[in-house]
PDB file of C-alpha atoms in Angstrom:
ATOM      1  CA  MET A   7     -39.289 -84.089 -73.045  1.00 41.00           C
ATOM      2  CA  ALA A   8     -36.113 -82.996 -71.291  1.00 45.00           C
ATOM      3  CA  LEU A   9     -34.728 -79.607 -72.188  1.00 41.00           C
ATOM      4  CA  LYS A  10     -31.226 -79.562 -73.591  1.00 47.00           C
ATOM      5  CA  ALA A  11     -28.683 -77.205 -72.077  1.00 44.00           C
ATOM      6  CA  ASN A  12     -27.522 -74.414 -74.344  1.00 48.00           C
ATOM      7  CA  LYS A  13     -23.781 -74.882 -74.612  1.00 49.00           C
ATOM      8  CA  ASN A  14     -23.361 -71.320 -75.855  1.00 50.00           C
ATOM      9  CA  VAL A  15     -24.599 -69.798 -72.615  1.00 44.00           C
ATOM     10  CA  ASN A  16     -21.844 -68.899 -70.146  1.00 48.00           C
ATOM     11  CA  PRO A  17     -23.362 -68.141 -66.715  1.00 45.00           C
ATOM     12  CA  MET A  18     -20.145 -66.388 -65.641  1.00 45.00           C
ATOM     13  CA  LYS A  19     -20.789 -63.655 -68.222  1.00 49.00           C
ATOM     14  CA  LYS A  20     -24.138 -62.653 -66.796  1.00 48.00           C
ATOM     15  CA  SER A  21     -24.486 -59.252 -65.172  1.00 46.00           C
ATOM     16  CA  PRO A  22     -23.802 -59.259 -61.415  1.00 50.00           C
ATOM     17  CA  ILE A  23     -26.703 -58.817 -59.026  1.00 47.00           C
ATOM     18  CA  ASN A  24     -27.039 -55.287 -57.710  1.00 50.00           C
ATOM     19  CA  ARG A  25     -27.423 -55.714 -53.991  1.00 51.00           C
ATOM     20  CA  PRO A  26     -28.570 -52.886 -51.739  1.00 57.00           C
ATOM     21  CA  GLN A  27     -26.018 -51.602 -49.249  1.00 74.00           C
ATOM     22  CA  SER A  28     -26.216 -53.317 -45.892  1.00 92.00           C
ATOM     23  CA  LEU A  29     -27.636 -51.424 -42.934  1.00 95.00           C
ATOM     24  CA  ALA A  30     -24.326 -51.783 -41.107  1.00 96.00           C
ATOM     25  CA  ALA A  31     -22.457 -50.214 -44.043  1.00 96.00           C
ATOM     26  CA  THR A  32     -24.922 -47.317 -44.094  1.00 96.00           C
ATOM     27  CA  VAL A  33     -24.469 -46.719 -40.373  1.00 97.00           C
ATOM     28  CA  ALA A  34     -20.681 -46.905 -40.811  1.00 97.00           C
ATOM     29  CA  GLU A  35     -20.781 -44.298 -43.581  1.00 96.00           C
ATOM     30  CA  ARG A  36     -22.902 -41.939 -41.482  1.00 97.00           C
ATOM     31  CA  LEU A  37     -20.581 -42.297 -38.502  1.00 97.00           C
ATOM     32  CA  LYS A  38     -17.508 -41.747 -40.683  1.00 97.00           C
ATOM     33  CA  GLU A  39     -19.108 -38.652 -42.187  1.00 97.00           C
ATOM     34  CA  ALA A  40     -19.886 -37.352 -38.696  1.00 97.00           C
ATOM     35  CA  ILE A  41     -16.237 -37.790 -37.696  1.00 97.00           C
ATOM     36  CA  LEU A  42     -15.030 -36.071 -40.875  1.00 96.00           C
ATOM     37  CA  ARG A  43     -17.491 -33.211 -40.352  1.00 95.00           C
ATOM     38  CA  ARG A  44     -16.261 -32.623 -36.769  1.00 94.00           C
ATOM     39  CA  GLU A  45     -19.621 -33.690 -35.352  1.00 96.00           C
ATOM     40  CA  ILE A  46     -17.807 -36.401 -33.381  1.00 96.00           C
ATOM     41  CA  ALA A  47     -14.484 -35.513 -31.763  1.00 95.00           C
ATOM     42  CA  LEU A  48     -11.177 -37.354 -31.844  1.00 95.00           C
ATOM     43  CA  GLY A  49     -10.957 -39.635 -28.817  1.00 95.00           C
ATOM     44  CA  GLU A  50     -14.706 -39.384 -28.119  1.00 96.00           C
ATOM     45  CA  PRO A  51     -16.359 -42.468 -26.566  1.00 96.00           C
ATOM     46  CA  LEU A  52     -19.245 -43.861 -28.606  1.00 97.00           C
ATOM     47  CA  SER A  53     -22.383 -45.438 -27.160  1.00 95.00           C
ATOM     48  CA  GLU A  54     -23.954 -48.218 -29.231  1.00 95.00           C
ATOM     49  CA  GLU A  55     -27.296 -47.528 -27.584  1.00 96.00           C
ATOM     50  CA  LYS A  56     -27.243 -43.768 -28.321  1.00 96.00           C
ATOM     51  CA  ILE A  57     -26.202 -44.343 -31.923  1.00 97.00           C
ATOM     52  CA  ALA A  58     -28.945 -46.927 -32.386  1.00 96.00           C
ATOM     53  CA  VAL A  59     -31.559 -44.537 -31.020  1.00 96.00           C
ATOM     54  CA  ALA A  60     -30.284 -41.597 -33.077  1.00 96.00           C
ATOM     55  CA  MET A  61     -30.290 -43.626 -36.314  1.00 96.00           C
ATOM     56  CA  ASP A  62     -33.453 -45.589 -35.483  1.00 95.00           C
ATOM     57  CA  VAL A  63     -31.797 -48.982 -35.883  1.00 96.00           C
ATOM     58  CA  SER A  64     -31.082 -51.915 -33.598  1.00 96.00           C
ATOM     59  CA  ARG A  65     -27.747 -52.277 -31.844  1.00 95.00           C
ATOM     60  CA  THR A  66     -26.651 -55.147 -34.128  1.00 96.00           C
ATOM     61  CA  PRO A  67     -25.943 -53.016 -37.249  1.00 96.00           C
ATOM     62  CA  VAL A  68     -24.344 -50.376 -35.006  1.00 97.00           C
ATOM     63  CA  ARG A  69     -21.989 -52.986 -33.571  1.00 96.00           C
ATOM     64  CA  GLU A  70     -21.186 -54.215 -37.085  1.00 96.00           C
ATOM     65  CA  ALA A  71     -20.642 -50.622 -38.268  1.00 97.00           C
ATOM     66  CA  LEU A  72     -18.161 -49.965 -35.466  1.00 97.00           C
ATOM     67  CA  THR A  73     -16.271 -53.094 -36.507  1.00 96.00           C
ATOM     68  CA  ILE A  74     -16.117 -51.763 -40.086  1.00 96.00           C
ATOM     69  CA  LEU A  75     -14.730 -48.456 -38.839  1.00 97.00           C
ATOM     70  CA  GLN A  76     -12.261 -50.263 -36.616  1.00 96.00           C
ATOM     71  CA  MET A  77     -10.905 -51.988 -39.736  1.00 94.00           C
ATOM     72  CA  GLN A  78     -10.508 -48.523 -41.311  1.00 94.00           C
ATOM     73  CA  GLY A  79      -8.635 -47.293 -38.244  1.00 95.00           C
ATOM     74  CA  LEU A  80     -11.204 -44.662 -37.290  1.00 97.00           C
ATOM     75  CA  ILE A  81     -12.541 -46.496 -34.241  1.00 96.00           C
ATOM     76  CA  ASN A  82     -10.757 -48.349 -31.455  1.00 96.00           C
ATOM     77  CA  ILE A  83     -12.851 -51.034 -29.766  1.00 94.00           C
ATOM     78  CA  LEU A  84     -11.408 -51.663 -26.326  1.00 91.00           C
ATOM     79  CA  PRO A  85     -12.308 -54.632 -24.093  1.00 86.00           C
ATOM     80  CA  ARG A  86     -14.632 -53.582 -21.263  1.00 82.00           C
ATOM     81  CA  ARG A  87     -14.274 -49.931 -22.291  1.00 85.00           C
ATOM     82  CA  GLY A  88     -16.345 -49.776 -25.459  1.00 92.00           C
ATOM     83  CA  SER A  89     -15.644 -47.889 -28.680  1.00 96.00           C
ATOM     84  CA  ILE A  90     -13.553 -44.717 -28.893  1.00 97.00           C
ATOM     85  CA  VAL A  91     -12.841 -42.533 -31.921  1.00 97.00           C
ATOM     86  CA  PHE A  92      -9.255 -42.713 -33.163  1.00 96.00           C
ATOM     87  CA  LYS A  93      -6.851 -40.247 -31.581  1.00 96.00           C
ATOM     88  CA  PRO A  94      -3.153 -41.006 -32.127  1.00 96.00           C
ATOM     89  CA  ASP A  95      -0.419 -40.924 -29.548  1.00 94.00           C
ATOM     90  CA  ALA A  96       3.052 -39.711 -30.521  1.00 93.00           C
ATOM     91  CA  GLU A  97       4.232 -43.132 -31.701  1.00 96.00           C
ATOM     92  CA  GLU A  98       1.169 -43.771 -33.855  1.00 96.00           C
ATOM     93  CA  LEU A  99       1.347 -40.279 -35.361  1.00 96.00           C
ATOM     94  CA  ARG A 100       4.988 -40.840 -36.253  1.00 96.00           C
ATOM     95  CA  ALA A 101       4.147 -44.165 -37.904  1.00 97.00           C
ATOM     96  CA  LEU A 102       1.273 -42.613 -39.866  1.00 97.00           C
ATOM     97  CA  VAL A 103       3.471 -39.830 -41.208  1.00 96.00           C
ATOM     98  CA  ASP A 104       6.215 -42.289 -42.145  1.00 97.00           C
ATOM     99  CA  TYR A 105       3.724 -44.560 -43.939  1.00 97.00           C
ATOM    100  CA  ARG A 106       2.161 -41.688 -45.849  1.00 97.00           C
ATOM    101  CA  LEU A 107       5.508 -40.146 -46.758  1.00 98.00           C
ATOM    102  CA  HIS A 108       6.937 -43.252 -48.375  1.00 97.00           C
ATOM    103  CA  LEU A 109       3.724 -44.248 -50.152  1.00 98.00           C
ATOM    104  CA  GLU A 110       2.893 -40.780 -51.466  1.00 98.00           C
ATOM    105  CA  ARG A 111       6.426 -40.201 -52.717  1.00 98.00           C
ATOM    106  CA  LEU A 112       6.108 -43.394 -54.740  1.00 98.00           C
ATOM    107  CA  VAL A 113       2.661 -42.734 -56.214  1.00 98.00           C
ATOM    108  CA  SER A 114       3.456 -39.094 -56.992  1.00 98.00           C
ATOM    109  CA  ARG A 115       6.381 -40.190 -59.128  1.00 98.00           C
ATOM    110  CA  LEU A 116       4.206 -42.746 -60.919  1.00 98.00           C
ATOM    111  CA  ALA A 117       1.402 -40.223 -61.458  1.00 98.00           C
ATOM    112  CA  LEU A 118       3.881 -37.757 -62.944  1.00 98.00           C
ATOM    113  CA  GLU A 119       5.216 -40.434 -65.316  1.00 98.00           C
ATOM    114  CA  ARG A 120       1.912 -42.031 -66.305  1.00 98.00           C
ATOM    115  CA  ALA A 121      -0.729 -39.305 -66.213  1.00 98.00           C
ATOM    116  CA  PRO A 122       0.852 -35.861 -65.841  1.00 98.00           C
ATOM    117  CA  GLU A 123      -1.999 -33.895 -67.416  1.00 98.00           C
ATOM    118  CA  ALA A 124      -4.746 -35.608 -65.408  1.00 98.00           C
ATOM    119  CA  THR A 125      -2.671 -35.231 -62.238  1.00 98.00           C
ATOM    120  CA  LEU A 126      -2.126 -31.535 -62.839  1.00 98.00           C
ATOM    121  CA  GLN A 127      -5.803 -30.994 -63.565  1.00 98.00           C
ATOM    122  CA  GLY A 128      -6.792 -32.752 -60.339  1.00 98.00           C
ATOM    123  CA  LEU A 129      -4.310 -30.703 -58.319  1.00 98.00           C
ATOM    124  CA  ARG A 130      -5.481 -27.419 -59.859  1.00 98.00           C
ATOM    125  CA  GLU A 131      -9.120 -28.295 -59.163  1.00 98.00           C
ATOM    126  CA  ALA A 132      -8.258 -29.026 -55.532  1.00 98.00           C
ATOM    127  CA  ILE A 133      -6.401 -25.707 -55.278  1.00 97.00           C
ATOM    128  CA  SER A 134      -9.493 -23.958 -56.645  1.00 98.00           C
ATOM    129  CA  MET A 135     -11.450 -25.587 -53.809  1.00 97.00           C
ATOM    130  CA  MET A 136      -8.816 -24.314 -51.376  1.00 95.00           C
ATOM    131  CA  ASP A 137      -9.162 -20.788 -52.782  1.00 96.00           C
ATOM    132  CA  THR A 138     -12.910 -20.871 -52.154  1.00 96.00           C
ATOM    133  CA  ALA A 139     -12.372 -22.181 -48.630  1.00 94.00           C
ATOM    134  CA  ARG A 140      -9.754 -19.536 -47.863  1.00 92.00           C
ATOM    135  CA  ALA A 141     -12.030 -16.760 -49.098  1.00 93.00           C
ATOM    136  CA  ALA A 142     -14.744 -18.003 -46.737  1.00 94.00           C
ATOM    137  CA  ASP A 143     -12.234 -18.665 -43.915  1.00 89.00           C
ATOM    138  CA  ASP A 144     -13.645 -22.215 -43.846  1.00 91.00           C
ATOM    139  CA  SER A 145     -11.015 -24.521 -42.328  1.00 89.00           C
ATOM    140  CA  LEU A 146     -13.250 -27.586 -42.714  1.00 91.00           C
ATOM    141  CA  ALA A 147     -13.699 -27.062 -46.458  1.00 93.00           C
ATOM    142  CA  TYR A 148      -9.973 -26.386 -46.763  1.00 92.00           C
ATOM    143  CA  ALA A 149      -9.150 -29.678 -45.037  1.00 92.00           C
ATOM    144  CA  GLU A 150     -11.480 -31.528 -47.416  1.00 93.00           C
ATOM    145  CA  ALA A 151      -9.779 -29.859 -50.394  1.00 95.00           C
ATOM    146  CA  ASP A 152      -6.402 -30.832 -48.927  1.00 94.00           C
ATOM    147  CA  THR A 153      -7.489 -34.472 -48.879  1.00 94.00           C
ATOM    148  CA  THR A 154      -8.687 -34.194 -52.492  1.00 97.00           C
ATOM    149  CA  PHE A 155      -5.327 -32.673 -53.496  1.00 97.00           C
ATOM    150  CA  HIS A 156      -3.234 -35.538 -52.161  1.00 97.00           C
ATOM    151  CA  ASN A 157      -5.656 -38.256 -53.267  1.00 97.00           C
ATOM    152  CA  THR A 158      -5.046 -37.048 -56.832  1.00 98.00           C
ATOM    153  CA  PHE A 159      -1.641 -38.720 -56.875  1.00 98.00           C
ATOM    154  CA  PHE A 160      -3.107 -42.071 -55.862  1.00 98.00           C
ATOM    155  CA  GLU A 161      -5.923 -41.800 -58.388  1.00 97.00           C
ATOM    156  CA  ASN A 162      -3.463 -41.210 -61.236  1.00 98.00           C
ATOM    157  CA  ALA A 163      -0.685 -43.636 -60.315  1.00 98.00           C
ATOM    158  CA  GLY A 164      -2.149 -46.239 -62.657  1.00 97.00           C
ATOM    159  CA  ASN A 165      -2.453 -49.004 -60.071  1.00 97.00           C
ATOM    160  CA  PRO A 166      -5.570 -49.455 -57.897  1.00 96.00           C
ATOM    161  CA  PHE A 167      -3.633 -51.492 -55.359  1.00 97.00           C
ATOM    162  CA  PHE A 168      -1.884 -48.321 -54.207  1.00 97.00           C
ATOM    163  CA  CYS A 169      -5.309 -46.841 -53.427  1.00 96.00           C
ATOM    164  CA  GLU A 170      -6.176 -49.970 -51.465  1.00 95.00           C
ATOM    165  CA  ALA A 171      -2.894 -49.743 -49.593  1.00 95.00           C
ATOM    166  CA  PHE A 172      -3.531 -46.103 -48.739  1.00 96.00           C
ATOM    167  CA  ASP A 173      -7.006 -46.942 -47.409  1.00 93.00           C
ATOM    168  CA  ILE A 174      -5.240 -48.378 -44.355  1.00 93.00           C
ATOM    169  CA  ALA A 175      -4.376 -44.848 -43.258  1.00 95.00           C
ATOM    170  CA  SER A 176      -6.435 -42.461 -45.406  1.00 95.00           C
ATOM    171  CA  GLY A 177      -9.398 -42.206 -43.027  1.00 94.00           C
ATOM    172  CA  ARG A 178      -7.169 -41.401 -40.081  1.00 96.00           C
ATOM    173  CA  LEU A 179      -5.196 -38.845 -42.065  1.00 95.00           C
ATOM    174  CA  ALA A 180      -8.382 -37.159 -43.280  1.00 94.00           C
ATOM    175  CA  ALA A 181      -9.716 -37.064 -39.721  1.00 96.00           C
ATOM    176  CA  LEU A 182      -6.524 -35.419 -38.466  1.00 94.00           C
ATOM    177  CA  ARG A 183      -6.661 -32.790 -41.216  1.00 92.00           C
ATOM    178  CA  VAL A 184     -10.278 -31.968 -40.431  1.00 91.00           C
ATOM    179  CA  HIS A 185     -10.018 -31.864 -36.657  1.00 91.00           C
ATOM    180  CA  LEU A 186      -6.674 -30.079 -36.414  1.00 89.00           C
ATOM    181  CA  SER A 187      -6.877 -27.625 -39.307  1.00 82.00           C
ATOM    182  CA  ALA A 188      -8.626 -24.986 -37.200  1.00 75.00           C
ATOM    183  CA  GLN A 189      -5.973 -25.097 -34.462  1.00 75.00           C
ATOM    184  CA  LEU A 190      -3.185 -24.860 -37.032  1.00 77.00           C
ATOM    185  CA  SER A 191      -4.890 -22.341 -39.337  1.00 76.00           C
ATOM    186  CA  LEU A 192      -3.451 -24.414 -42.174  1.00 58.00           C
ATOM    187  CA  HIS A 193      -5.545 -22.649 -44.777  1.00 53.00           C
ATOM    188  CA  ARG A 194      -3.974 -19.292 -43.905  1.00 66.00           C
ATOM    189  CA  HIS A 195      -0.340 -20.278 -43.585  1.00 73.00           C
ATOM    190  CA  THR A 196       2.438 -22.193 -45.301  1.00 78.00           C
ATOM    191  CA  THR A 197       0.605 -25.294 -46.498  1.00 89.00           C
ATOM    192  CA  TYR A 198      -1.332 -23.345 -49.125  1.00 93.00           C
ATOM    193  CA  SER A 199       1.830 -22.029 -50.772  1.00 94.00           C
ATOM    194  CA  GLU A 200       3.361 -25.502 -50.531  1.00 95.00           C
ATOM    195  CA  HIS A 201       0.405 -26.939 -52.456  1.00 97.00           C
ATOM    196  CA  LEU A 202       0.929 -24.307 -55.153  1.00 97.00           C
ATOM    197  CA  MET A 203       4.610 -25.233 -55.460  1.00 98.00           C
ATOM    198  CA  ILE A 204       3.792 -28.946 -55.649  1.00 98.00           C
ATOM    199  CA  ALA A 205       1.370 -28.285 -58.506  1.00 98.00           C
ATOM    200  CA  ASP A 206       3.974 -26.119 -60.231  1.00 98.00           C
ATOM    201  CA  ALA A 207       6.513 -28.961 -60.025  1.00 98.00           C
ATOM    202  CA  VAL A 208       4.000 -31.306 -61.663  1.00 98.00           C
ATOM    203  CA  GLU A 209       3.354 -28.755 -64.402  1.00 98.00           C
ATOM    204  CA  ALA A 210       7.113 -28.436 -64.997  1.00 98.00           C
ATOM    205  CA  ARG A 211       7.461 -32.262 -65.016  1.00 98.00           C
ATOM    206  CA  ASP A 212      10.192 -31.813 -62.392  1.00 98.00           C
ATOM    207  CA  ALA A 213      10.230 -35.138 -60.557  1.00 98.00           C
ATOM    208  CA  ASP A 214      13.122 -34.220 -58.249  1.00 98.00           C
ATOM    209  CA  ALA A 215      11.502 -30.960 -57.142  1.00 98.00           C
ATOM    210  CA  LEU A 216       8.202 -32.780 -56.605  1.00 98.00           C
ATOM    211  CA  GLN A 217       9.870 -35.361 -54.367  1.00 98.00           C
ATOM    212  CA  ASP A 218      11.665 -32.699 -52.348  1.00 98.00           C
ATOM    213  CA  LEU A 219       8.535 -30.575 -51.900  1.00 98.00           C
ATOM    214  CA  LEU A 220       6.372 -33.527 -50.856  1.00 98.00           C
ATOM    215  CA  THR A 221       9.014 -34.748 -48.413  1.00 98.00           C
ATOM    216  CA  ARG A 222       9.185 -31.402 -46.616  1.00 96.00           C
ATOM    217  CA  HIS A 223       5.415 -30.891 -46.801  1.00 95.00           C
ATOM    218  CA  ILE A 224       4.517 -34.293 -45.333  1.00 96.00           C
ATOM    219  CA  ALA A 225       7.371 -34.443 -42.800  1.00 95.00           C
ATOM    220  CA  ALA A 226       6.116 -31.188 -41.246  1.00 92.00           C
ATOM    221  CA  MET A 227       2.847 -32.947 -40.456  1.00 92.00           C
ATOM    222  CA  GLU A 228       4.284 -34.748 -37.417  1.00 93.00           C
ATOM    223  CA  PRO A 229       5.393 -31.731 -35.333  1.00 92.00           C
ATOM    224  CA  ASN A 230       2.423 -29.643 -36.508  1.00 90.00           C
ATOM    225  CA  TYR A 231      -0.194 -32.234 -35.648  1.00 92.00           C
ATOM    226  CA  SER A 232       1.551 -33.219 -32.430  1.00 92.00           C
ATOM    227  CA  GLY A 233       1.323 -29.613 -31.243  1.00 89.00           C
ATOM    228  CA  ALA A 234      -2.311 -29.326 -32.312  1.00 89.00           C
ATOM    229  CA  LEU A 235      -3.224 -32.544 -30.491  1.00 90.00           C
ATOM    230  CA  GLN A 236      -1.646 -31.120 -27.359  1.00 86.00           C
ATOM    231  CA  LEU A 237      -3.823 -28.004 -27.751  1.00 80.00           C
ATOM    232  CA  LEU A 238      -6.879 -30.250 -27.956  1.00 78.00           C
ATOM    233  CA  ASP A 239      -5.827 -32.062 -24.790  1.00 81.00           C
ATOM    234  CA  ASP A 240      -5.353 -28.708 -23.070  1.00 79.00           C
ATOM    235  CA  GLY A 241      -8.808 -27.598 -24.181  1.00 68.00           C
ATOM    236  CA  VAL A 242      -7.497 -24.715 -26.278  1.00 57.00           C
TER     237      VAL A 242
END
């Protein structure tokens, strides 16, 4: 006897299959973490063979992982030259700063309008992380807290597409913070006080002050990072 289909069953409402992360994605995450932990330098050439040996995988997932990181802007794959970690020239740095400035100004205003309390809490928590990093004179931890601070605006803007848009540049910006924070001693100088003032503007619900502070804070990134990149090139 043929079984009758149950008309009440909607296959589209079933739970999605939980698939394990691909090997290439795992390799990509480990490489990204190594870049963001300063274990791999900006502009450093990468060997597929050495990575495969170090991670005990074949070269195929390594090649796929490098392609993933290229899409995130952290790796440049050059014909006949192989893969090189992102390191911006003056034009690319200028474009990155311009992109971040306009996008973060927009999402900060939205976060202040839509989720002021959650935004302030996220900023204060990031500042607490900065305080811990400053006490330990840990520029790497400070750079990570800096990233957390600014990501708070995107997380509270009320639109996930802004987060997706920021992903185009977020990895590169985080890498610059991490690799250049030591040269700039950012955790000991003006950026810390600027973060405090930005949080204070959010607490006061002062949208105009917030926009002005973020504009000056982000615009300073171009000359600061340009100078720090030159120090790296000079081996300082």
